[in-house]
Amino acid sequence: MKKILFLIVILLFGKFAFAFHLKGGWIQYEYIKTDTVKKTTTYKITVRQYLSCSSTGSQIDADVFLGIFDGASNAFIQKLTIPLSSTDRPSITTFDPCISPKPTPGTVCYRIDNYVAVVEFPFNDAGYILAVQRCCRIGGIINLVNSDNLGVTYYNKIPGKIFGTNYAINSSPVFQQKDTVIVCHNTPFTFDFSATDADGDSLAYVFCDGLHGGNSGGSGARPDPPANPPYQTVTYAPGFGGTVPMGLAVGIGPKSGLINGTAPNTTGEYVVAVCALEYRNGVLIGSTKKEIHINVANCELSAAALLPSYVTCDGFKLTFKNESTATNITSYKWDFGVPNITTDTSSLPTPTWDYAPDTGVYKLKLIVASQGCTDSATSIVKIFPGFTANFSSTGFCYQNAFNFFNNTFSKYGFVDSVHWNFGETSLSNDTSTQKNPIYKYLTPGDRTVMFYAHSSKGCEDTISKVITVLDKPSIILPFKDTLICSIDTLQLLSSSNGSTYSWSPNSFILNANTPNPLVFPKDTTLYILTVTDKGCINRDTIKVNVLDFINVDAGPNANICLTDGYKMKTISYALGYKWTPALTLDDPTKKYPIATPTSSSTKYYVTANLGKCQDRDSVTLFTFPYPIAKASADTSICFGQSVQIFGIDTADIFHWSPGNTLSDSTTLNPSATPNITTKYILTAQYLSGCLKPVSDTVEVGVVQPFTVFAGRDTSVVFGQPLQLLGLVDVASDKKFTWTSTPLTAIQYLNNINTQTPIATFPASVDSVVLRVRAYTKEDCFATDDIKVKIFKTSPDIFVPDAFTPNGDGKNDIVKPIPVGVTQLDYFNVYNRWGQILFTTAEIGKGWDGKVNGVFQNSGTYIYTVQGVDYLGKVITKKGTVVLIR
């Protein structure tokens, strides 16, 4: 029992040695150099793995396995083992005096293990994906479903070429190491999750999904190598998600990276993943993801909290409140900052003050007290009513300039700053701080333009308007390239949503300023259509090819098979065609009609027109009948047999295929000896006239050989019913017939034409051989025999009194011989001390004189045996057997 308990302790220690200690991490890469000769780029890779600060022993990895994958196909390329380089231990030791109760110093902390390597990558237009996987996260994470045995994947991508531009010379954003934070439940908070970029790229921040990776099963805790992307998202608890990791009341500033809002009411640790999106010249080139845990504690913040400033630009009254949600505040003292009076105070939690009639800037102060903790906050109040943001714009078409104008009204002060967002949702550089900017849209469509204005008095306002960016006028031409005869006039056709039209060149043309002018050029001319609408311009062209005359060649005469269609091989630049006779043509007005002549020869005429120019030619088609090939009906044979197949033909030549199992593939009536079901194809062909071959098929089915098993030889007592069973090795609808030797014994079977007859033999029969034959519907068959010995005794179990296990194949085992017994309960062999040496309940199995592979000495051994006869009677016997060496 001590050994078992010790093993359990080891197993439990082995499990918890690696489980439930991870708290996030991220991967950073830093560009080092490019070698154009070797065609490689070198980066410094840093993997930061966040652990519970109490992690010890095997929970601390001496190295990590970095997987490198192709950025387009996700295919595995290489695995690197990176050793531990350094460790950081950030921790909070002091807390705001107004937090109650205060956490124990050192409980809010991380162990951050850093793994650093310099890696040389071959040039790759698709870039590279970097990934490390590890298990397991700490247990009991609030915003996840069952965080036990849940791994984590750290992930980043080195860019390659994007839209034809190479972005491989790049360093990923670096997150600030401000990872330790304590947040009181149901309390406003702000947490800096921002990053810096060495290349000066623009960064945008979004919440993103945490990723699963690894499991607690042995080597699965550290996948080697990591699995190929894409990676599995962790399962969030109801009310949470990758984009709302702490609920709907907490968000992230897309430009600042500041996480702010009101903390959830449930205390504990929350997984928070943030992706820093990296833009260069408006192109998204990368996304660096970092995961950490934010601890929501069971505390309250008794503090005064105000907004940075309060501004009213449309009145004089303002209502204030303490922005802290602490519930243990006992008193409030407000001073609204009006100079030269002392009555501008209040002790209400949410007071309102009217600053009328004066405008200006005031200093607001709040003092709160709670259980001996006093805190204060100040802010600026700006009273400048009469400020309304507004703008207008001019412009219509994409790729043309849109002019935007600031029309903001400001009664006090002046507009000192503005910010425009021109509504390109896929870009981050569609902004401006100019008062009257110019912007070009690259595609048509509606845009929602956001305009923000700020005054020198601190007033601010935002307005949005939808503007429509028009496409260039559409031009639809029914043709772009055409032919005319030099003596003809042609109308050019177009449709458009434009307002004005202009065709050029302005020669040999009528109505050049309409959509559908008439042209009569004498030489090939390219006509250009220009359409305008509200300053938007579009152009397209029509090429008019001019010929002085037209020729037509109907093609060469041809031989075809009767009933076949023949596609004419007309050669001409004409635009109109008329064929005769039309009866056997699919369309007599097509350039390449399909003819199906019914007589032995037919002459077809074609007249070709290009306007007023015309030409005529003819072609004759000669028809010949198809040959006849007819094969005999399908048939079947047994494996190893042959069958003659027959054919009829009217052709010059014929042959059968495949020919390897035919007696002669060049005779009409060969003998076939296939081993498997085979389709034989008879192909006939004329050597002149209709040259197309004709085929017909006969299938010779081959019944594969099979076996039937009548059963193992057996013995019964007279009068005992014996159930026979003819087993075949393949399922089918076979027929069965039983015979016997001697022939007279067949009378003791209840049905000789069934698969499962019952035999009952009298005492007058000593032994009999029964033979079963199984037939297929094709009369293919298989046979097997069973020998039955009939005892004249009652049902019994016989055991030999000696055996010689010397390996000569004779009398090497001792086994019970049940007669009339249908069930063997046991056969046991004991030594003289009563120790059991062998036991079985299987009929036909016995003892070979060994115990655990060791030969036993010669001597006398005791056996007991018990079985049940076919009438249900229990037979028990005991005796001795002598082992002779």
GROMACS .gro file of C-alpha atoms in nm, residues 416-740:
model
  325
  416ASP     CA    1  -0.813   7.653  -3.321
  417SER     CA    2  -0.807   7.287  -3.433
  418VAL     CA    3  -1.007   7.048  -3.645
  419HIS     CA    4  -0.990   6.680  -3.733
  420TRP     CA    5  -1.137   6.525  -4.046
  421ASN     CA    6  -1.206   6.155  -4.110
  422PHE     CA    7  -1.306   6.110  -4.473
  423GLY     CA    8  -1.485   5.778  -4.418
  424GLU     CA    9  -1.250   5.523  -4.579
  425THR     CA   10  -1.318   5.228  -4.345
  426SER     CA   11  -1.030   5.021  -4.486
  427LEU     CA   12  -0.767   5.294  -4.435
  428SER     CA   13  -0.621   5.463  -4.131
  429ASN     CA   14  -0.458   5.757  -4.311
  430ASP     CA   15  -0.783   5.908  -4.446
  431THR     CA   16  -0.761   6.196  -4.197
  432SER     CA   17  -0.654   6.559  -4.193
  433THR     CA   18  -0.607   6.843  -3.946
  434GLN     CA   19  -0.623   7.118  -4.211
  435LYS     CA   20  -0.915   7.356  -4.180
  436ASN     CA   21  -1.009   7.329  -4.549
  437PRO     CA   22  -0.851   7.007  -4.683
  438ILE     CA   23  -0.860   6.843  -5.027
  439TYR     CA   24  -0.908   6.467  -5.058
  440LYS     CA   25  -0.932   6.220  -5.350
  441TYR     CA   26  -1.136   5.901  -5.318
  442LEU     CA   27  -1.002   5.595  -5.501
  443THR     CA   28  -1.337   5.419  -5.546
  444PRO     CA   29  -1.698   5.533  -5.589
  445GLY     CA   30  -1.967   5.496  -5.321
  446ASP     CA   31  -2.118   5.668  -5.017
  447ARG     CA   32  -1.880   5.789  -4.741
  448THR     CA   33  -1.964   5.905  -4.389
  449VAL     CA   34  -1.736   6.204  -4.321
  450MET     CA   35  -1.670   6.285  -3.953
  451PHE     CA   36  -1.568   6.641  -3.864
  452TYR     CA   37  -1.446   6.750  -3.521
  453ALA     CA   38  -1.388   7.116  -3.427
  454HIS     CA   39  -1.228   7.264  -3.116
  455SER     CA   40  -1.231   7.630  -3.013
  456SER     CA   41  -0.975   7.845  -2.838
  457LYS     CA   42  -1.215   7.847  -2.541
  458GLY     CA   43  -1.215   7.470  -2.511
  459CYS     CA   44  -1.547   7.407  -2.685
  460GLU     CA   45  -1.567   7.104  -2.906
  461ASP     CA   46  -1.829   6.952  -3.131
  462THR     CA   47  -1.855   6.672  -3.385
  463ILE     CA   48  -2.075   6.635  -3.691
  464SER     CA   49  -2.103   6.364  -3.959
  465LYS     CA   50  -2.246   6.384  -4.310
  466VAL     CA   51  -2.286   6.129  -4.586
  467ILE     CA   52  -2.140   6.234  -4.922
  468THR     CA   53  -2.178   6.046  -5.246
  469VAL     CA   54  -1.868   5.977  -5.453
  470LEU     CA   55  -1.981   5.920  -5.809
  471ASP     CA   56  -1.836   5.672  -6.053
  472LYS     CA   57  -1.728   5.796  -6.394
  473PRO     CA   58  -2.016   5.787  -6.644
  474SER     CA   59  -2.087   5.438  -6.772
  475ILE     CA   60  -2.039   5.354  -7.138
  476ILE     CA   61  -2.198   5.044  -7.291
  477LEU     CA   62  -2.098   4.953  -7.646
  478PRO     CA   63  -2.262   4.657  -7.826
  479PHE     CA   64  -1.941   4.611  -8.026
  480LYS     CA   65  -1.583   4.743  -8.009
  481ASP     CA   66  -1.445   4.621  -8.341
  482THR     CA   67  -1.642   4.592  -8.664
  483LEU     CA   68  -1.613   4.574  -9.044
  484ILE     CA   69  -1.782   4.774  -9.319
  485CYS     CA   70  -1.750   4.796  -9.692
  486SER     CA   71  -1.595   5.117  -9.824
  487ILE     CA   72  -1.922   5.210 -10.000
  488ASP     CA   73  -2.133   5.162  -9.680
  489THR     CA   74  -2.248   5.383  -9.391
  490LEU     CA   75  -2.253   5.243  -9.033
  491GLN     CA   76  -2.433   5.364  -8.721
  492LEU     CA   77  -2.220   5.353  -8.404
  493LEU     CA   78  -2.426   5.253  -8.101
  494SER     CA   79  -2.370   5.346  -7.731
  495SER     CA   80  -2.565   5.399  -7.410
  496SER     CA   81  -2.449   5.595  -7.103
  497ASN     CA   82  -2.564   5.781  -6.793
  498GLY     CA   83  -2.363   6.088  -6.901
  499SER     CA   84  -2.495   6.427  -7.000
  500THR     CA   85  -2.273   6.514  -7.302
  501TYR     CA   86  -2.122   6.305  -7.584
  502SER     CA   87  -1.838   6.371  -7.825
  503TRP     CA   88  -1.696   6.142  -8.101
  504SER     CA   89  -1.360   6.193  -8.267
  505PRO     CA   90  -1.210   6.223  -8.525
  506ASN     CA   91  -1.470   6.460  -8.666
  507SER     CA   92  -1.442   6.332  -9.025
  508PHE     CA   93  -1.668   6.104  -9.230
  509ILE     CA   94  -1.919   6.125  -8.942
  510LEU     CA   95  -2.270   6.267  -8.893
  511ASN     CA   96  -2.416   6.374  -8.551
  512ALA     CA   97  -2.080   6.352  -8.370
  513ASN     CA   98  -2.229   6.493  -8.045
  514THR     CA   99  -2.495   6.223  -8.007
  515PRO     CA  100  -2.473   5.869  -7.861
  516ASN     CA  101  -2.536   5.704  -8.200
  517PRO     CA  102  -2.367   5.886  -8.493
  518LEU     CA  103  -2.339   5.768  -8.857
  519VAL     CA  104  -1.989   5.703  -8.997
  520PHE     CA  105  -1.869   5.630  -9.352
  521PRO     CA  106  -1.486   5.614  -9.338
  522LYS     CA  107  -1.287   5.519  -9.646
  523ASP     CA  108  -1.002   5.371  -9.443
  524THR     CA  109  -0.986   5.181  -9.114
  525THR     CA  110  -1.057   5.435  -8.834
  526LEU     CA  111  -1.055   5.428  -8.450
  527TYR     CA  112  -1.348   5.639  -8.321
  528ILE     CA  113  -1.315   5.772  -7.963
  529LEU     CA  114  -1.627   5.842  -7.753
  530THR     CA  115  -1.592   6.094  -7.466
  531VAL     CA  116  -1.879   6.114  -7.212
  532THR     CA  117  -1.896   6.375  -6.933
  533ASP     CA  118  -2.130   6.419  -6.637
  534LYS     CA  119  -2.087   6.671  -6.352
  535GLY     CA  120  -1.719   6.703  -6.433
  536CYS     CA  121  -1.665   6.324  -6.444
  537ILE     CA  122  -1.518   6.195  -6.770
  538ASN     CA  123  -1.510   5.850  -6.929
  539ARG     CA  124  -1.382   5.732  -7.269
  540ASP     CA  125  -1.411   5.424  -7.488
  541THR     CA  126  -1.337   5.335  -7.851
  542ILE     CA  127  -1.482   5.154  -8.153
  543LYS     CA  128  -1.255   5.038  -8.434
  544VAL     CA  129  -1.418   5.045  -8.779
  545ASN     CA  130  -1.225   4.829  -9.026
  546VAL     CA  131  -1.285   4.922  -9.391
  547LEU     CA  132  -1.262   4.678  -9.683
  548ASP     CA  133  -1.301   4.761 -10.055
  549PHE     CA  134  -1.442   4.414 -10.137
  550ILE     CA  135  -1.529   4.084  -9.963
  551ASN     CA  136  -1.428   3.720 -10.035
  552VAL     CA  137  -1.579   3.396  -9.904
  553ASP     CA  138  -1.432   3.042  -9.912
  554ALA     CA  139  -1.685   2.773  -9.818
  555GLY     CA  140  -1.405   2.528  -9.736
  556PRO     CA  141  -1.290   2.200  -9.896
  557ASN     CA  142  -1.522   1.914  -9.995
  558ALA     CA  143  -1.538   1.644  -9.725
  559ASN     CA  144  -1.635   1.280  -9.663
  560ILE     CA  145  -1.844   1.224  -9.349
  561CYS     CA  146  -2.028   0.938  -9.182
  562LEU     CA  147  -2.401   0.922  -9.248
  563THR     CA  148  -2.604   1.085  -8.963
  564ASP     CA  149  -2.298   1.280  -8.843
  565GLY     CA  150  -2.302   1.657  -8.819
  566TYR     CA  151  -2.031   1.852  -9.000
  567LYS     CA  152  -1.930   2.208  -8.900
  568MET     CA  153  -1.855   2.419  -9.205
  569LYS     CA  154  -1.502   2.563  -9.233
  570THR     CA  155  -1.592   2.903  -9.381
  571ILE     CA  156  -1.316   3.161  -9.438
  572SER     CA  157  -1.438   3.522  -9.478
  573TYR     CA  158  -1.449   3.868  -9.315
  574ALA     CA  159  -1.817   3.909  -9.403
  575LEU     CA  160  -2.075   4.002  -9.138
  576GLY     CA  161  -2.374   3.830  -9.296
  577TYR     CA  162  -2.420   3.477  -9.439
  578LYS     CA  163  -2.694   3.281  -9.621
  579TRP     CA  164  -2.659   2.906  -9.693
  580THR     CA  165  -2.867   2.683  -9.923
  581PRO     CA  166  -3.019   2.427  -9.916
  582ALA     CA  167  -3.126   2.515  -9.561
  583LEU     CA  168  -3.319   2.195  -9.476
  584THR     CA  169  -3.022   1.996  -9.337
  585LEU     CA  170  -2.847   2.294  -9.167
  586ASP     CA  171  -2.892   2.391  -8.801
  587ASP     CA  172  -2.884   2.766  -8.887
  588PRO     CA  173  -2.839   2.882  -9.251
  589THR     CA  174  -2.744   3.236  -9.134
  590LYS     CA  175  -2.438   3.135  -8.929
  591LYS     CA  176  -2.081   3.161  -9.051
  592TYR     CA  177  -2.011   2.805  -8.937
  593PRO     CA  178  -2.342   2.614  -8.958
  594ILE     CA  179  -2.360   2.241  -8.882
  595ALA     CA  180  -2.476   2.030  -9.174
  596THR     CA  181  -2.638   1.684  -9.139
  597PRO     CA  182  -2.692   1.567  -9.497
  598THR     CA  183  -2.913   1.262  -9.562
  599SER     CA  184  -2.819   1.179  -9.922
  600SER     CA  185  -2.496   1.034 -10.057
  601SER     CA  186  -2.377   1.381 -10.167
  602THR     CA  187  -2.506   1.733 -10.103
  603LYS     CA  188  -2.374   2.060 -10.246
  604TYR     CA  189  -2.413   2.365 -10.018
  605TYR     CA  190  -2.390   2.728 -10.140
  606VAL     CA  191  -2.302   3.029  -9.922
  607THR     CA  192  -2.354   3.397 -10.001
  608ALA     CA  193  -2.146   3.633  -9.783
  609ASN     CA  194  -2.227   4.003  -9.732
  610LEU     CA  195  -2.038   4.296  -9.584
  611GLY     CA  196  -2.289   4.572  -9.627
  612LYS     CA  197  -2.324   4.621 -10.000
  613CYS     CA  198  -2.018   4.403 -10.079
  614GLN     CA  199  -2.097   4.037 -10.161
  615ASP     CA  200  -1.932   3.705 -10.266
  616ARG     CA  201  -2.047   3.341 -10.322
  617ASP     CA  202  -1.891   2.989 -10.294
  618SER     CA  203  -1.993   2.623 -10.251
  619VAL     CA  204  -1.884   2.298 -10.077
  620THR     CA  205  -1.991   1.933 -10.137
  621LEU     CA  206  -2.033   1.678  -9.852
  622PHE     CA  207  -2.027   1.302  -9.933
  623THR     CA  208  -2.187   1.061  -9.681
  624PHE     CA  209  -2.095   0.695  -9.610
  625PRO     CA  210  -2.269   0.451  -9.371
  626TYR     CA  211  -2.119   0.347  -9.037
  627PRO     CA  212  -1.985  -0.009  -9.007
  628ILE     CA  213  -2.178  -0.264  -8.797
  629ALA     CA  214  -2.030  -0.426  -8.485
  630LYS     CA  215  -2.254  -0.651  -8.272
  631ALA     CA  216  -2.133  -0.860  -7.975
  632SER     CA  217  -2.319  -1.152  -7.816
  633ALA     CA  218  -2.520  -1.125  -7.494
  634ASP     CA  219  -2.354  -1.100  -7.151
  635THR     CA  220  -2.278  -1.429  -6.978
  636SER     CA  221  -2.115  -1.571  -6.662
  637ILE     CA  222  -1.867  -1.852  -6.587
  638CYS     CA  223  -1.704  -2.010  -6.284
  639PHE     CA  224  -1.343  -1.925  -6.207
  640GLY     CA  225  -1.106  -2.127  -6.431
  641GLN     CA  226  -1.370  -2.201  -6.697
  642SER     CA  227  -1.384  -2.075  -7.059
  643VAL     CA  228  -1.671  -1.949  -7.272
  644GLN     CA  229  -1.702  -1.867  -7.642
  645ILE     CA  230  -1.814  -1.515  -7.733
  646PHE     CA  231  -1.959  -1.417  -8.071
  647GLY     CA  232  -1.951  -1.110  -8.295
  648ILE     CA  233  -2.110  -0.981  -8.619
  649ASP     CA  234  -1.956  -0.708  -8.836
  650THR     CA  235  -1.980  -0.543  -9.181
  651ALA     CA  236  -1.643  -0.367  -9.169
  652ASP     CA  237  -1.309  -0.407  -9.343
  653ILE     CA  238  -1.121  -0.477  -9.020
  654PHE     CA  239  -1.219  -0.571  -8.664
  655HIS     CA  240  -1.059  -0.677  -8.333
  656TRP     CA  241  -1.148  -0.769  -7.974
  657SER     CA  242  -0.996  -0.605  -7.664
  658PRO     CA  243  -0.859  -0.681  -7.417
  659GLY     CA  244  -0.702  -0.976  -7.596
  660ASN     CA  245  -0.478  -1.126  -7.326
  661THR     CA  246  -0.751  -1.368  -7.204
  662LEU     CA  247  -0.890  -1.450  -7.549
  663SER     CA  248  -0.787  -1.746  -7.764
  664ASP     CA  249  -0.763  -1.517  -8.071
  665SER     CA  250  -0.859  -1.148  -8.066
  666THR     CA  251  -0.872  -1.135  -8.450
  667THR     CA  252  -1.149  -1.392  -8.495
  668LEU     CA  253  -1.517  -1.312  -8.457
  669ASN     CA  254  -1.587  -1.604  -8.220
  670PRO     CA  255  -1.292  -1.638  -7.978
  671SER     CA  256  -1.281  -1.837  -7.655
  672ALA     CA  257  -1.256  -1.622  -7.337
  673THR     CA  258  -1.087  -1.740  -7.015
  674PRO     CA  259  -1.088  -1.439  -6.782
  675ASN     CA  260  -0.992  -1.456  -6.413
  676ILE     CA  261  -1.212  -1.165  -6.320
  677THR     CA  262  -1.530  -1.019  -6.464
  678THR     CA  263  -1.424  -0.863  -6.796
  679LYS     CA  264  -1.590  -0.651  -7.064
  680TYR     CA  265  -1.474  -0.752  -7.413
  681ILE     CA  266  -1.508  -0.482  -7.679
  682LEU     CA  267  -1.558  -0.568  -8.047
  683THR     CA  268  -1.441  -0.276  -8.266
  684ALA     CA  269  -1.508  -0.263  -8.642
  685GLN     CA  270  -1.387  -0.004  -8.897
  686TYR     CA  271  -1.397   0.070  -9.271
  687LEU     CA  272  -1.072   0.159  -9.448
  688SER     CA  273  -1.244   0.415  -9.674
  689GLY     CA  274  -1.557   0.626  -9.672
  690CYS     CA  275  -1.678   0.647  -9.308
  691LEU     CA  276  -1.356   0.603  -9.114
  692LYS     CA  277  -1.503   0.620  -8.765
  693PRO     CA  278  -1.482   0.291  -8.570
  694VAL     CA  279  -1.791   0.134  -8.411
  695SER     CA  280  -1.784  -0.080  -8.097
  696ASP     CA  281  -2.007  -0.314  -7.898
  697THR     CA  282  -1.941  -0.491  -7.566
  698VAL     CA  283  -2.007  -0.830  -7.410
  699GLU     CA  284  -1.945  -0.879  -7.039
  700VAL     CA  285  -1.821  -1.215  -6.910
  701GLY     CA  286  -1.886  -1.234  -6.539
  702VAL     CA  287  -1.648  -1.453  -6.337
  703VAL     CA  288  -1.769  -1.611  -6.014
  704GLN     CA  289  -1.463  -1.606  -5.789
  705PRO     CA  290  -1.366  -1.921  -5.601
  706PHE     CA  291  -1.501  -1.954  -5.251
  707THR     CA  292  -1.485  -2.204  -4.965
  708VAL     CA  293  -1.741  -2.374  -4.747
  709PHE     CA  294  -1.670  -2.504  -4.395
  710ALA     CA  295  -1.873  -2.794  -4.263
  711GLY     CA  296  -1.731  -2.763  -3.912
  712ARG     CA  297  -1.459  -2.933  -3.705
  713ASP     CA  298  -1.474  -3.309  -3.658
  714THR     CA  299  -1.678  -3.388  -3.350
  715SER     CA  300  -1.836  -3.661  -3.145
  716VAL     CA  301  -2.187  -3.711  -3.004
  717VAL     CA  302  -2.377  -3.975  -2.818
  718PHE     CA  303  -2.652  -4.164  -2.991
  719GLY     CA  304  -2.980  -3.976  -2.990
  720GLN     CA  305  -2.804  -3.635  -2.938
  721PRO     CA  306  -2.921  -3.370  -3.193
  722LEU     CA  307  -2.620  -3.224  -3.377
  723GLN     CA  308  -2.663  -2.879  -3.531
  724LEU     CA  309  -2.470  -2.861  -3.860
  725LEU     CA  310  -2.369  -2.529  -4.020
  726GLY     CA  311  -2.222  -2.484  -4.366
  727LEU     CA  312  -2.024  -2.160  -4.347
  728VAL     CA  313  -1.911  -1.984  -4.666
  729ASP     CA  314  -1.630  -1.726  -4.674
  730VAL     CA  315  -1.832  -1.467  -4.869
  731ALA     CA  316  -2.191  -1.365  -4.827
  732SER     CA  317  -2.424  -1.468  -5.112
  733ASP     CA  318  -2.755  -1.634  -5.198
  734LYS     CA  319  -2.606  -1.986  -5.223
  735LYS     CA  320  -2.784  -2.320  -5.224
  736PHE     CA  321  -2.670  -2.615  -5.008
  737THR     CA  322  -2.682  -2.996  -5.038
  738TRP     CA  323  -2.561  -3.257  -4.784
  739THR     CA  324  -2.446  -3.615  -4.855
  740SER     CA  325  -2.298  -3.883  -4.629
   0.00000   0.00000   0.00000
